[in-house]
Short mmCIF file of C-alpha atoms in Angstrom, two decimals:
data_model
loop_
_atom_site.label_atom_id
_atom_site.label_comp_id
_atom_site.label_asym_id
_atom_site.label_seq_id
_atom_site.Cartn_x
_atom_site.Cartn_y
_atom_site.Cartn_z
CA UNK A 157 118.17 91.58 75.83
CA UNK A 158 116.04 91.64 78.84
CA UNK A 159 115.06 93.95 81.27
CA UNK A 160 115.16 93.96 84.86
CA UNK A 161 111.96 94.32 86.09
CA UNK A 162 111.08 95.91 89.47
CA UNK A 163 107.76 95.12 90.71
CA UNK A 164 106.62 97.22 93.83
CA UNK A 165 103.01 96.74 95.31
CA UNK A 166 101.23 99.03 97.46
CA UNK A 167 99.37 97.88 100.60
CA UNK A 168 96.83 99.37 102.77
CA UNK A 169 96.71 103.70 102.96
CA UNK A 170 100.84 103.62 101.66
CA UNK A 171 101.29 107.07 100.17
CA UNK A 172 104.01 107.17 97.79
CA UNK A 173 105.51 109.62 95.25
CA UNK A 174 105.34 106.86 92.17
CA UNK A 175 106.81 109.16 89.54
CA UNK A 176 110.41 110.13 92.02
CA UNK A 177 110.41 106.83 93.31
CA UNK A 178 110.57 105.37 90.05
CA UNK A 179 112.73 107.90 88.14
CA UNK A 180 115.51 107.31 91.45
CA UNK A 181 115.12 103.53 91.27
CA UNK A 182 115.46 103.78 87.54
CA UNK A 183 118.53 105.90 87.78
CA UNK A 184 120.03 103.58 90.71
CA UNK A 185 119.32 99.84 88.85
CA UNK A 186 120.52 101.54 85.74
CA UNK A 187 124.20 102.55 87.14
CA UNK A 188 124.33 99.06 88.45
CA UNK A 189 123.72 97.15 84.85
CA UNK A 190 125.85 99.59 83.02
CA UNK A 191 128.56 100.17 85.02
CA UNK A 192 128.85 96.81 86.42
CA UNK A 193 128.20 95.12 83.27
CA UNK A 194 125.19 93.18 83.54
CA UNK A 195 125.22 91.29 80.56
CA UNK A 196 122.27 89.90 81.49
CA UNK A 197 120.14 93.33 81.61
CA UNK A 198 119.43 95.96 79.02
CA UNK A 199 117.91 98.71 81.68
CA UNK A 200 116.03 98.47 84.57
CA UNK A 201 111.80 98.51 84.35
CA UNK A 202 110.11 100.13 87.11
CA UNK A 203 106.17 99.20 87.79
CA UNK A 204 103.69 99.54 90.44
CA UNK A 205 101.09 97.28 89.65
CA UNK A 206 97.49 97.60 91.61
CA UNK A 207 97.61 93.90 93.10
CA UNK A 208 100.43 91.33 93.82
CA UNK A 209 101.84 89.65 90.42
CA UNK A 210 100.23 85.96 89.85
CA UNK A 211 103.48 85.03 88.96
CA UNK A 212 107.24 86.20 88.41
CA UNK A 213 110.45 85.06 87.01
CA UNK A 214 112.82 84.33 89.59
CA UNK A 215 115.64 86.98 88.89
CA UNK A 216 112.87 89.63 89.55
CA UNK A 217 112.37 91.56 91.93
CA UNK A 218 109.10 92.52 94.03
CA UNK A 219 108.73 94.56 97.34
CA UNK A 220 105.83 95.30 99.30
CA UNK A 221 105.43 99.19 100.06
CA UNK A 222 103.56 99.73 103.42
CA UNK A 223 103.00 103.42 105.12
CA UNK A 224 104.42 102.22 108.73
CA UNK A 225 105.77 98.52 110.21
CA UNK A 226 102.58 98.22 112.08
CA UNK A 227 101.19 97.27 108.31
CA UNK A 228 103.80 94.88 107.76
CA UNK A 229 102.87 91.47 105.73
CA UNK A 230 106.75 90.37 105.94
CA UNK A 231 107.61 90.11 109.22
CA UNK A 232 104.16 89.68 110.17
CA UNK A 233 103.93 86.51 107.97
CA UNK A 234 107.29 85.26 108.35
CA UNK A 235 107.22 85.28 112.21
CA UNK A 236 111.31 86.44 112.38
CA UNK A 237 112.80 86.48 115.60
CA UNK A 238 113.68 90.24 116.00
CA UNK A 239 112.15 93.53 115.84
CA UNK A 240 110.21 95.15 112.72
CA UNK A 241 111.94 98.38 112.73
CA UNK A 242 113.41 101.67 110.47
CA UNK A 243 112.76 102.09 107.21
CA UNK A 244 112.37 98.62 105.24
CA UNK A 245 112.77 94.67 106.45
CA UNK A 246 113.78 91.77 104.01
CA UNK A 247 113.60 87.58 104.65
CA UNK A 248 114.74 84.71 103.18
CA UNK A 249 113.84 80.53 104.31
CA UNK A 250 114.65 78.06 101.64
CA UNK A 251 111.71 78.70 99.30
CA UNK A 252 111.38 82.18 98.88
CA UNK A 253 112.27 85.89 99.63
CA UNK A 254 110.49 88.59 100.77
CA UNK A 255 111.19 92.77 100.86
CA UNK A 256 109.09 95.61 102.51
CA UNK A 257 109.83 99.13 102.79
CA UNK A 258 107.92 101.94 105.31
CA UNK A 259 107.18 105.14 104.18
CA UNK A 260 107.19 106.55 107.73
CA UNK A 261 110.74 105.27 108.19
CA UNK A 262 112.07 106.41 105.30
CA UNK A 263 113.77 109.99 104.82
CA UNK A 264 111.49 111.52 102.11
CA UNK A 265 108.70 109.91 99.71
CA UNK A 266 110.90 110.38 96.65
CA UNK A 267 114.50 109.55 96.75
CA UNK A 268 114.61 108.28 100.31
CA UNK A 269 111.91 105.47 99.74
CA UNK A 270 113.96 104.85 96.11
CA UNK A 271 116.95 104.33 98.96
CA UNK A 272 115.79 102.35 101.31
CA UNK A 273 114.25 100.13 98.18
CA UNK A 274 117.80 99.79 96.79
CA UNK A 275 118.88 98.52 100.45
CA UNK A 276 116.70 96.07 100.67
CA UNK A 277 116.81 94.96 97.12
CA UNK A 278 120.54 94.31 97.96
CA UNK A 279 119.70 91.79 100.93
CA UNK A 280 117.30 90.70 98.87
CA UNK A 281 119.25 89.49 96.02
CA UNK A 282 122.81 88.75 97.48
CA UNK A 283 121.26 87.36 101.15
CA UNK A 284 123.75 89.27 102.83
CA UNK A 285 122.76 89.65 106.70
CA UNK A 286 122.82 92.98 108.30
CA UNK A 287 126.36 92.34 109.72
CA UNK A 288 128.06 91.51 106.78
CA UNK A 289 125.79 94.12 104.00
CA UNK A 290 125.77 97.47 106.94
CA UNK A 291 130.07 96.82 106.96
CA UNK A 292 132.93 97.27 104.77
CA UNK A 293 131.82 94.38 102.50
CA UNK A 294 128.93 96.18 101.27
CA UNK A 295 130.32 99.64 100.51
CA UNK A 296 128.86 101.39 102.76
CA UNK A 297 126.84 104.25 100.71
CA UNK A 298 123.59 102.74 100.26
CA UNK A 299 124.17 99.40 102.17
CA UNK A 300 124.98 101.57 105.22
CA UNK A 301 122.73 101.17 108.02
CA UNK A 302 121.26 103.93 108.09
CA UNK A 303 119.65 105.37 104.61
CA UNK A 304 118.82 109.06 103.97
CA UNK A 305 117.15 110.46 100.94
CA UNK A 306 120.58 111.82 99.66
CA UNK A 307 122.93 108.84 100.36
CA UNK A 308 124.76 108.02 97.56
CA UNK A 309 125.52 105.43 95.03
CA UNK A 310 129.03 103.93 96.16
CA UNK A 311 131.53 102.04 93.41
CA UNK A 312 131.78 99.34 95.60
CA UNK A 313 127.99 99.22 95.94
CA UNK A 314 127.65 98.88 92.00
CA UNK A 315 130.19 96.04 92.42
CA UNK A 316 128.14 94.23 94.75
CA UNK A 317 124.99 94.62 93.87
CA UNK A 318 126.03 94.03 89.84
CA UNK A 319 127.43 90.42 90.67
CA UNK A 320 123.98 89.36 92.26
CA UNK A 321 121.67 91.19 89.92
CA UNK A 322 120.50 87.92 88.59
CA UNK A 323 120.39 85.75 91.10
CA UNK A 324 117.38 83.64 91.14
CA UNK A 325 115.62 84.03 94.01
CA UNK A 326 112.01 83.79 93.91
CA UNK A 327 109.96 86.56 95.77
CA UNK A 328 107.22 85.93 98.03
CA UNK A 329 103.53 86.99 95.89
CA UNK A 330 101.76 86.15 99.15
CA UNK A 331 101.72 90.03 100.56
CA UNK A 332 98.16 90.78 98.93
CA UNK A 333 96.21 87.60 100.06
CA UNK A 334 98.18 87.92 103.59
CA UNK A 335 97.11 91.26 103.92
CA UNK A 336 93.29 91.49 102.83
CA UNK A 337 92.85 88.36 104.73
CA UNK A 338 89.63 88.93 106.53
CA UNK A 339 91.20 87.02 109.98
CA UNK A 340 94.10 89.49 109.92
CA UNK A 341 91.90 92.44 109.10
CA UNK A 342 90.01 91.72 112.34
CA UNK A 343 92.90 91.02 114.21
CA UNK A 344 93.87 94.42 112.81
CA UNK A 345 90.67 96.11 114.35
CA UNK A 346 91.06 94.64 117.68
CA UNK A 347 94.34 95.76 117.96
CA UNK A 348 93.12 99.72 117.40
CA UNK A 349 90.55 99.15 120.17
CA UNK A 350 91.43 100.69 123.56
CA UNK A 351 90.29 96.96 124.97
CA UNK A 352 92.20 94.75 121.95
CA UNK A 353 94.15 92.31 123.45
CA UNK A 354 94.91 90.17 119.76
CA UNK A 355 97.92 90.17 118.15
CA UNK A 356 98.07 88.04 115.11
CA UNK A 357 101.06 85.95 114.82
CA UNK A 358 103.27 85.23 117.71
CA UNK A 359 104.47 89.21 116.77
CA UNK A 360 101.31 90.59 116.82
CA UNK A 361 99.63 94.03 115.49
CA UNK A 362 99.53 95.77 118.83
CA UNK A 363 102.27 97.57 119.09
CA UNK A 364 102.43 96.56 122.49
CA UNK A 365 102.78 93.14 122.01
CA UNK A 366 105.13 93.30 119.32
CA UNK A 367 108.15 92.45 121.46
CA UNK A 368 111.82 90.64 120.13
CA UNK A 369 111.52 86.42 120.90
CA UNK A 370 114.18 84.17 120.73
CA UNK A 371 113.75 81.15 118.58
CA UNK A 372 114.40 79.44 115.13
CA UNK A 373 112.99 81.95 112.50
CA UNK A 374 114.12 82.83 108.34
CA UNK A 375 116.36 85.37 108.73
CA UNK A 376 115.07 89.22 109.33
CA UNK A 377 117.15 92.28 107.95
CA UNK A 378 116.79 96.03 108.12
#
């Protein structure tokens, strides 16, 4: 029997506990296979590997783990129509699906980045919008809205996240290349200058510039 493998790749100066991320994810993805019976999964496997996977299957799971939004490669890249914001963001189009967590938005470096993974692992698997994952549906617990470092593990949370588990949804690997892009790393320096006036993307870096737009866009979730 298989594992479920967990793949999450730090970018830029991210500073995270590996060890109590990974034992709280561990404990998390394990309640979900055994006490939602996931036949598909034995336990869940936990990695942080130093670049961006060449390739994955398409029932696993990868998230990018970035100190602060103003590092984001998600909704940077995808160009969504609302706000980077809080403590992770997750995106979807028709080909693939992307996850990113902040450190600086999360309650904690151990448990409450291990949360806020969970979170978006769960919009990341069952492509459940904010509306209907944050409500009743989802359980509330750790598909609330807001995610602390001891929120906890609901039944109904195990219920939903256990029925999507394996969904096939292919991640985005691009986070890496995006991100060490020499274009965007200039972009990147411009924006720190007291005279930058580049954002890249129609979001942009600046903080200043990075503003809500209307218009078509994969959907963006907190």
């Amino acid at each position: 029997m298989a594992n479920f493998e967990i793949h999450l790749v730090k970018l830029g100066n991210a500073k995270a506990d590996e060890s109590a991320v990974a034992a709280r994810l561990k404990e998390l993805f394990d309640k979900v296979i055994h006490d939602g019976r996931v036949s598909a999964y034995q336990e869940a496997h936990i990695q942080w590997p130093q670049s961006c996977p060449v390739s994955l299957s398409p029932d696993q799971l990868l998230v990018y783990v970035l100190q602060d939004a103003n590092d984001s490669v998600v909704h940077a890249h995808f160009q969504p129509h609302d706000f980077a914001e809080g403590g992770g963001y997750t995106t979807w189009n028709n080909s693939v699906t992307a996850s990113e967590v902040y450190i600086s938005g999360c309650d904690g470096n151990g448990a409450g980045v291990a949360n806020m993974i969970f979170h978006e692992a769960m919009h990341n698997k069952g492509h459940w919008s904010n509306a209907l994952l944050h409500g009743p549906f989802g359980g509330l617990g750790l598909a609330s809205a807001n995610i602390a470092k001891d929120t906890s593990l609901t039944a109904v949370n195990i219920q939903r996240m256990a029925a999507v588990l394996a969904a096939r949804n292919p991640q985005w690997l691009g986070g890496c290349t995006y991100f060490y892009d020499p274009l965007r790393q200039a972009h990147v320096l411009n924006s720190l200058s007291p005279a930058g006036t580049y954002g890249f993307g129609v979001e942009g870096l600046n903080p200043a510039l990075r503003r809500r737009r209307k218009g078509p866009g994969p959907l963006g979730l907190g």
